[in-house]
PDB file of C-alpha atoms in Angstrom:
ATOM      1  CA  UNK A   1     106.155 -72.032 214.416  1.00 49.00           C
ATOM      2  CA  UNK A   2     107.721 -74.748 212.225  1.00 49.00           C
ATOM      3  CA  UNK A   3     111.169 -73.864 210.945  1.00 48.00           C
ATOM      4  CA  UNK A   4     110.107 -73.988 207.272  1.00 46.00           C
ATOM      5  CA  UNK A   5     107.183 -71.640 207.870  1.00 42.00           C
ATOM      6  CA  UNK A   6     109.364 -69.253 209.853  1.00 46.00           C
ATOM      7  CA  UNK A   7     111.799 -69.091 206.940  1.00 43.00           C
ATOM      8  CA  UNK A   8     108.996 -68.208 204.478  1.00 38.00           C
ATOM      9  CA  UNK A   9     107.630 -65.469 206.766  1.00 39.00           C
ATOM     10  CA  UNK A  10     111.084 -63.970 207.253  1.00 45.00           C
ATOM     11  CA  UNK A  11     111.678 -63.897 203.518  1.00 44.00           C
ATOM     12  CA  UNK A  12     108.345 -62.201 202.884  1.00 44.00           C
ATOM     13  CA  UNK A  13     109.093 -59.557 205.501  1.00 41.00           C
ATOM     14  CA  UNK A  14     112.474 -58.903 203.928  1.00 44.00           C
ATOM     15  CA  UNK A  15     110.926 -58.377 200.487  1.00 39.00           C
ATOM     16  CA  UNK A  16     108.325 -56.006 201.951  1.00 43.00           C
ATOM     17  CA  UNK A  17     111.027 -53.990 203.725  1.00 41.00           C
ATOM     18  CA  UNK A  18     113.145 -53.672 200.583  1.00 38.00           C
ATOM     19  CA  UNK A  19     110.118 -52.636 198.469  1.00 41.00           C
ATOM     20  CA  UNK A  20     109.065 -50.017 201.014  1.00 40.00           C
ATOM     21  CA  UNK A  21     112.580 -48.607 201.220  1.00 39.00           C
ATOM     22  CA  UNK A  22     112.848 -48.377 197.450  1.00 39.00           C
ATOM     23  CA  UNK A  23     109.526 -46.563 197.222  1.00 38.00           C
ATOM     24  CA  UNK A  24     110.567 -44.080 199.884  1.00 37.00           C
ATOM     25  CA  UNK A  25     113.776 -43.192 198.026  1.00 35.00           C
ATOM     26  CA  UNK A  26     112.221 -42.973 194.554  1.00 37.00           C
ATOM     27  CA  UNK A  27     112.572 -39.595 192.848  1.00 35.00           C
ATOM     28  CA  UNK A  28     109.492 -37.378 193.117  1.00 36.00           C
ATOM     29  CA  UNK A  29     107.426 -36.934 189.984  1.00 40.00           C
ATOM     30  CA  UNK A  30     108.051 -33.729 188.004  1.00 47.00           C
ATOM     31  CA  UNK A  31     104.624 -32.430 188.977  1.00 47.00           C
ATOM     32  CA  UNK A  32     105.382 -32.880 192.664  1.00 54.00           C
ATOM     33  CA  UNK A  33     108.611 -30.902 192.262  1.00 85.00           C
ATOM     34  CA  UNK A  34     106.798 -27.807 190.969  1.00 95.00           C
ATOM     35  CA  UNK A  35     105.818 -25.431 193.757  1.00 96.00           C
ATOM     36  CA  UNK A  36     105.144 -22.643 191.272  1.00 98.00           C
ATOM     37  CA  UNK A  37     105.268 -21.690 187.594  1.00 98.00           C
ATOM     38  CA  UNK A  38     106.926 -18.930 185.596  1.00 98.00           C
ATOM     39  CA  UNK A  39     106.429 -17.811 182.010  1.00 98.00           C
ATOM     40  CA  UNK A  40     109.463 -17.896 179.730  1.00 99.00           C
ATOM     41  CA  UNK A  41     108.755 -15.824 176.622  1.00 99.00           C
ATOM     42  CA  UNK A  42     110.755 -15.243 173.445  1.00 98.00           C
ATOM     43  CA  UNK A  43     109.881 -12.421 171.059  1.00 98.00           C
ATOM     44  CA  UNK A  44     110.562 -11.693 167.385  1.00 98.00           C
ATOM     45  CA  UNK A  45     110.799 -15.202 165.942  1.00 98.00           C
ATOM     46  CA  UNK A  46     110.830 -17.402 164.125  1.00 98.00           C
ATOM     47  CA  UNK A  47     114.299 -16.813 162.719  1.00 97.00           C
ATOM     48  CA  UNK A  48     117.491 -18.534 161.687  1.00 96.00           C
ATOM     49  CA  UNK A  49     118.211 -19.005 165.396  1.00 97.00           C
ATOM     50  CA  UNK A  50     114.920 -20.694 166.258  1.00 98.00           C
ATOM     51  CA  UNK A  51     116.113 -24.272 165.728  1.00 98.00           C
ATOM     52  CA  UNK A  52     119.033 -23.807 168.146  1.00 98.00           C
ATOM     53  CA  UNK A  53     116.726 -22.119 170.644  1.00 98.00           C
ATOM     54  CA  UNK A  54     114.228 -24.984 170.513  1.00 98.00           C
ATOM     55  CA  UNK A  55     117.024 -27.535 170.923  1.00 98.00           C
ATOM     56  CA  UNK A  56     118.354 -25.701 173.982  1.00 98.00           C
ATOM     57  CA  UNK A  57     114.907 -25.501 175.554  1.00 98.00           C
ATOM     58  CA  UNK A  58     114.223 -29.195 174.925  1.00 98.00           C
ATOM     59  CA  UNK A  59     117.565 -30.272 176.365  1.00 98.00           C
ATOM     60  CA  UNK A  60     116.840 -28.245 179.487  1.00 98.00           C
ATOM     61  CA  UNK A  61     113.297 -29.574 179.841  1.00 97.00           C
ATOM     62  CA  UNK A  62     111.747 -26.132 179.397  1.00 98.00           C
ATOM     63  CA  UNK A  63     108.676 -24.934 177.550  1.00 98.00           C
ATOM     64  CA  UNK A  64     108.075 -21.341 176.524  1.00 98.00           C
ATOM     65  CA  UNK A  65     105.694 -18.958 174.796  1.00 99.00           C
ATOM     66  CA  UNK A  66     106.960 -17.748 171.429  1.00 98.00           C
ATOM     67  CA  UNK A  67     105.665 -14.298 170.503  1.00 99.00           C
ATOM     68  CA  UNK A  68     106.067 -14.482 166.728  1.00 98.00           C
ATOM     69  CA  UNK A  69     105.768 -11.658 164.240  1.00 98.00           C
ATOM     70  CA  UNK A  70     103.342 -12.390 161.454  1.00 98.00           C
ATOM     71  CA  UNK A  71     105.795 -11.644 158.651  1.00 98.00           C
ATOM     72  CA  UNK A  72     108.344 -14.074 160.097  1.00 98.00           C
ATOM     73  CA  UNK A  73     105.703 -16.758 160.623  1.00 98.00           C
ATOM     74  CA  UNK A  74     104.517 -16.375 157.038  1.00 98.00           C
ATOM     75  CA  UNK A  75     108.103 -16.587 155.745  1.00 98.00           C
ATOM     76  CA  UNK A  76     109.066 -19.565 157.938  1.00 98.00           C
ATOM     77  CA  UNK A  77     106.042 -21.840 158.405  1.00 98.00           C
ATOM     78  CA  UNK A  78     108.229 -24.900 159.035  1.00 98.00           C
ATOM     79  CA  UNK A  79     109.779 -23.147 162.044  1.00 98.00           C
ATOM     80  CA  UNK A  80     106.337 -22.334 163.456  1.00 98.00           C
ATOM     81  CA  UNK A  81     105.467 -26.018 163.156  1.00 98.00           C
ATOM     82  CA  UNK A  82     108.778 -26.871 164.829  1.00 98.00           C
ATOM     83  CA  UNK A  83     107.890 -24.595 167.751  1.00 98.00           C
ATOM     84  CA  UNK A  84     104.628 -26.447 168.241  1.00 98.00           C
ATOM     85  CA  UNK A  85     106.289 -29.862 167.827  1.00 98.00           C
ATOM     86  CA  UNK A  86     108.805 -28.908 170.526  1.00 98.00           C
ATOM     87  CA  UNK A  87     105.954 -28.231 172.974  1.00 98.00           C
ATOM     88  CA  UNK A  88     106.030 -24.444 172.805  1.00 98.00           C
ATOM     89  CA  UNK A  89     103.043 -22.115 172.741  1.00 98.00           C
ATOM     90  CA  UNK A  90     102.753 -19.678 169.824  1.00 98.00           C
ATOM     91  CA  UNK A  91     101.467 -16.141 170.324  1.00 99.00           C
ATOM     92  CA  UNK A  92     100.907 -12.889 168.395  1.00 99.00           C
ATOM     93  CA  UNK A  93     103.565 -10.132 168.318  1.00 98.00           C
ATOM     94  CA  UNK A  94     102.108  -8.012 165.473  1.00 98.00           C
ATOM     95  CA  UNK A  95     102.919  -8.408 161.788  1.00 98.00           C
ATOM     96  CA  UNK A  96     105.765  -5.946 161.153  1.00 98.00           C
ATOM     97  CA  UNK A  97     106.794  -5.021 164.736  1.00 98.00           C
ATOM     98  CA  UNK A  98     105.726  -1.348 164.648  1.00 98.00           C
ATOM     99  CA  UNK A  99     104.992   0.986 167.533  1.00 98.00           C
ATOM    100  CA  UNK A 100     101.305   0.173 167.634  1.00 98.00           C
ATOM    101  CA  UNK A 101     100.315   2.992 169.980  1.00 98.00           C
ATOM    102  CA  UNK A 102     101.311   5.452 167.237  1.00 98.00           C
ATOM    103  CA  UNK A 103      99.090   3.845 164.589  1.00 98.00           C
ATOM    104  CA  UNK A 104      95.438   4.284 163.657  1.00 98.00           C
ATOM    105  CA  UNK A 105      92.853   1.768 164.756  1.00 98.00           C
ATOM    106  CA  UNK A 106      92.657   0.376 161.209  1.00 98.00           C
ATOM    107  CA  UNK A 107      96.426  -0.068 161.063  1.00 98.00           C
ATOM    108  CA  UNK A 108      96.467  -1.782 164.458  1.00 98.00           C
ATOM    109  CA  UNK A 109      93.686  -4.067 163.310  1.00 98.00           C
ATOM    110  CA  UNK A 110      95.678  -5.020 160.215  1.00 98.00           C
ATOM    111  CA  UNK A 111      98.817  -5.772 162.240  1.00 98.00           C
ATOM    112  CA  UNK A 112      96.983  -8.033 164.651  1.00 98.00           C
ATOM    113  CA  UNK A 113      94.579  -9.754 162.276  1.00 98.00           C
ATOM    114  CA  UNK A 114      97.212 -10.568 159.652  1.00 98.00           C
ATOM    115  CA  UNK A 115      99.381 -12.127 162.341  1.00 98.00           C
ATOM    116  CA  UNK A 116      96.519 -14.297 163.555  1.00 98.00           C
ATOM    117  CA  UNK A 117      96.065 -15.517 159.986  1.00 98.00           C
ATOM    118  CA  UNK A 118      99.786 -16.021 159.342  1.00 98.00           C
ATOM    119  CA  UNK A 119     100.355 -18.064 162.492  1.00 98.00           C
ATOM    120  CA  UNK A 120      97.268 -20.199 161.935  1.00 98.00           C
ATOM    121  CA  UNK A 121      98.228 -20.698 158.304  1.00 98.00           C
ATOM    122  CA  UNK A 122     101.722 -21.800 159.332  1.00 98.00           C
ATOM    123  CA  UNK A 123     100.345 -24.462 161.667  1.00 98.00           C
ATOM    124  CA  UNK A 124     100.726 -22.574 164.932  1.00 98.00           C
ATOM    125  CA  UNK A 125      97.048 -22.664 165.863  1.00 98.00           C
ATOM    126  CA  UNK A 126      94.988 -19.580 166.684  1.00 98.00           C
ATOM    127  CA  UNK A 127      96.869 -17.457 169.239  1.00 98.00           C
ATOM    128  CA  UNK A 128      95.168 -16.447 172.467  1.00 98.00           C
ATOM    129  CA  UNK A 129      97.960 -14.180 173.681  1.00 99.00           C
ATOM    130  CA  UNK A 130      99.288 -10.918 172.255  1.00 98.00           C
ATOM    131  CA  UNK A 131     102.326  -8.823 173.090  1.00 99.00           C
ATOM    132  CA  UNK A 132     102.665  -5.316 171.640  1.00 98.00           C
ATOM    133  CA  UNK A 133     106.146  -4.577 170.278  1.00 98.00           C
ATOM    134  CA  UNK A 134     108.319  -2.658 172.747  1.00 98.00           C
ATOM    135  CA  UNK A 135     105.573  -3.178 175.322  1.00 98.00           C
ATOM    136  CA  UNK A 136     103.931  -0.005 174.008  1.00 98.00           C
ATOM    137  CA  UNK A 137     100.166  -0.125 174.290  1.00 98.00           C
ATOM    138  CA  UNK A 138      97.051   1.925 174.881  1.00 98.00           C
ATOM    139  CA  UNK A 139      93.300   1.453 175.150  1.00 98.00           C
ATOM    140  CA  UNK A 140      92.884   1.191 171.367  1.00 98.00           C
ATOM    141  CA  UNK A 141      95.546  -1.508 171.055  1.00 98.00           C
ATOM    142  CA  UNK A 142      93.978  -3.502 173.876  1.00 98.00           C
ATOM    143  CA  UNK A 143      90.498  -3.084 172.403  1.00 98.00           C
ATOM    144  CA  UNK A 144      91.535  -4.345 168.977  1.00 98.00           C
ATOM    145  CA  UNK A 145      93.418  -7.276 170.512  1.00 98.00           C
ATOM    146  CA  UNK A 146      90.361  -8.192 172.565  1.00 98.00           C
ATOM    147  CA  UNK A 147      88.246  -8.172 169.409  1.00 98.00           C
ATOM    148  CA  UNK A 148      90.358 -11.077 168.167  1.00 98.00           C
ATOM    149  CA  UNK A 149      90.076 -12.951 171.455  1.00 98.00           C
ATOM    150  CA  UNK A 150      93.591 -11.985 172.516  1.00 98.00           C
ATOM    151  CA  UNK A 151      94.850 -11.212 176.003  1.00 98.00           C
ATOM    152  CA  UNK A 152      97.645  -8.634 176.157  1.00 98.00           C
ATOM    153  CA  UNK A 153     100.746  -9.983 177.907  1.00 98.00           C
ATOM    154  CA  UNK A 154     103.655  -7.843 179.089  1.00 98.00           C
ATOM    155  CA  UNK A 155     106.275  -8.973 181.649  1.00 98.00           C
ATOM    156  CA  UNK A 156     107.614  -8.559 185.183  1.00 98.00           C
ATOM    157  CA  UNK A 157     111.282  -9.226 184.333  1.00 98.00           C
ATOM    158  CA  UNK A 158     113.132  -7.788 181.342  1.00 98.00           C
ATOM    159  CA  UNK A 159     116.233  -9.810 180.513  1.00 98.00           C
ATOM    160  CA  UNK A 160     117.637  -6.849 178.558  1.00 98.00           C
ATOM    161  CA  UNK A 161     118.954  -9.347 176.005  1.00 98.00           C
ATOM    162  CA  UNK A 162     117.775  -6.939 173.298  1.00 97.00           C
ATOM    163  CA  UNK A 163     120.159  -4.395 174.816  1.00 98.00           C
ATOM    164  CA  UNK A 164     123.277  -6.585 174.788  1.00 98.00           C
ATOM    165  CA  UNK A 165     122.890  -8.051 178.271  1.00 98.00           C
ATOM    166  CA  UNK A 166     125.499 -10.651 179.229  1.00 98.00           C
ATOM    167  CA  UNK A 167     124.619 -14.278 179.828  1.00 98.00           C
ATOM    168  CA  UNK A 168     125.163 -13.739 183.566  1.00 98.00           C
ATOM    169  CA  UNK A 169     122.781 -10.771 183.571  1.00 98.00           C
ATOM    170  CA  UNK A 170     120.098 -12.738 181.721  1.00 98.00           C
ATOM    171  CA  UNK A 171     120.416 -15.608 184.212  1.00 98.00           C
ATOM    172  CA  UNK A 172     120.151 -13.129 187.097  1.00 98.00           C
ATOM    173  CA  UNK A 173     116.982 -11.615 185.627  1.00 98.00           C
ATOM    174  CA  UNK A 174     115.361 -15.044 185.482  1.00 98.00           C
ATOM    175  CA  UNK A 175     116.531 -15.767 189.025  1.00 98.00           C
ATOM    176  CA  UNK A 176     114.321 -12.926 190.273  1.00 98.00           C
ATOM    177  CA  UNK A 177     111.135 -14.508 188.902  1.00 98.00           C
ATOM    178  CA  UNK A 178     108.533 -15.625 191.401  1.00 98.00           C
ATOM    179  CA  UNK A 179     105.420 -17.745 190.984  1.00 98.00           C
ATOM    180  CA  UNK A 180     103.174 -16.517 188.161  1.00 98.00           C
ATOM    181  CA  UNK A 181     105.654 -14.007 186.758  1.00 98.00           C
ATOM    182  CA  UNK A 182     106.876 -13.627 183.171  1.00 99.00           C
ATOM    183  CA  UNK A 183     110.284 -12.826 181.710  1.00 98.00           C
ATOM    184  CA  UNK A 184     110.939 -11.090 178.381  1.00 98.00           C
ATOM    185  CA  UNK A 185     113.604 -12.676 176.183  1.00 98.00           C
ATOM    186  CA  UNK A 186     114.232 -12.786 172.450  1.00 98.00           C
ATOM    187  CA  UNK A 187     114.667 -15.402 169.761  1.00 97.00           C
ATOM    188  CA  UNK A 188     118.034 -14.249 168.449  1.00 93.00           C
ATOM    189  CA  UNK A 189     120.732 -13.297 171.005  1.00 97.00           C
ATOM    190  CA  UNK A 190     123.568 -15.786 171.532  1.00 97.00           C
ATOM    191  CA  UNK A 191     123.793 -14.817 175.207  1.00 98.00           C
ATOM    192  CA  UNK A 192     120.154 -15.805 175.685  1.00 98.00           C
ATOM    193  CA  UNK A 193     120.829 -19.203 174.152  1.00 98.00           C
ATOM    194  CA  UNK A 194     123.804 -19.698 176.479  1.00 98.00           C
ATOM    195  CA  UNK A 195     121.703 -18.725 179.503  1.00 98.00           C
ATOM    196  CA  UNK A 196     119.009 -21.364 179.028  1.00 98.00           C
ATOM    197  CA  UNK A 197     120.684 -24.324 180.835  1.00 98.00           C
ATOM    198  CA  UNK A 198     121.523 -22.107 183.801  1.00 98.00           C
ATOM    199  CA  UNK A 199     118.009 -20.666 183.891  1.00 98.00           C
ATOM    200  CA  UNK A 200     116.663 -24.224 184.023  1.00 98.00           C
ATOM    201  CA  UNK A 201     119.004 -25.139 186.885  1.00 98.00           C
ATOM    202  CA  UNK A 202     118.079 -22.053 188.890  1.00 98.00           C
ATOM    203  CA  UNK A 203     114.340 -22.572 188.457  1.00 98.00           C
ATOM    204  CA  UNK A 204     114.645 -26.221 189.505  1.00 97.00           C
ATOM    205  CA  UNK A 205     116.634 -25.256 192.597  1.00 97.00           C
ATOM    206  CA  UNK A 206     113.739 -22.999 193.644  1.00 97.00           C
ATOM    207  CA  UNK A 207     110.987 -25.492 192.839  1.00 98.00           C
ATOM    208  CA  UNK A 208     109.741 -23.447 189.902  1.00 98.00           C
ATOM    209  CA  UNK A 209     108.736 -24.891 186.545  1.00 98.00           C
ATOM    210  CA  UNK A 210     108.188 -23.322 183.136  1.00 98.00           C
ATOM    211  CA  UNK A 211     104.454 -22.962 182.631  1.00 98.00           C
ATOM    212  CA  UNK A 212     101.967 -21.666 180.136  1.00 98.00           C
ATOM    213  CA  UNK A 213     100.392 -18.215 180.372  1.00 98.00           C
ATOM    214  CA  UNK A 214      96.725 -18.075 181.266  1.00 98.00           C
ATOM    215  CA  UNK A 215      94.585 -15.955 178.911  1.00 98.00           C
ATOM    216  CA  UNK A 216      92.228 -15.421 181.851  1.00 98.00           C
ATOM    217  CA  UNK A 217      94.742 -14.038 184.362  1.00 97.00           C
ATOM    218  CA  UNK A 218      97.811 -13.176 182.288  1.00 98.00           C
ATOM    219  CA  UNK A 219      99.933 -15.136 184.752  1.00 98.00           C
ATOM    220  CA  UNK A 220     102.053 -18.245 184.382  1.00 98.00           C
ATOM    221  CA  UNK A 221     100.250 -21.421 185.424  1.00 98.00           C
ATOM    222  CA  UNK A 222     100.664 -25.177 185.152  1.00 98.00           C
ATOM    223  CA  UNK A 223     100.542 -26.413 181.526  1.00 97.00           C
TER     224      UNK A 223
END
């Protein structure tokens, strides 16, 4: 082989080797890093804390389902729009946060239907998911929710942030989540806000990503 040709071939091989090595060390895509999905949920918004919550979730690369009360959505439509703009999913958490299982069917219907209207009117779309306040439900509550095309969603992990849980305890609750499971958190507590970066780190270390909640199965799935 002539010397000039040999030099060209060697150079080409070197470029190929470098390109192959670079490709093999490239970071995996986010989708490839997700071996499962969990549902992060925040009840009782929107509120004066919602903006900080959305900022914390965005900075940590997390998405969540926001179970809004109708009265808060109606009073704070710009915050509902901010939830959607931040990539969150908006869901129904009743209008005034009563104990629905203690109400009449007509009262339950009013709580659910007015919330559907308030969220849609605020720019949050038409919810497909519903969470009864306090997790208290019965056949009548589920029947009324179903009439509005809503799937009732509870949880597998309770962060206890509503009960004054520490940031460490909230992080530990999220650390117990497995594929498809859902954690209950709330819009307001400062300890919940502080826990978000650590929750994100723990999920990533276990190959779990924050997903949406399927109306068909009630489980967390890929967005």
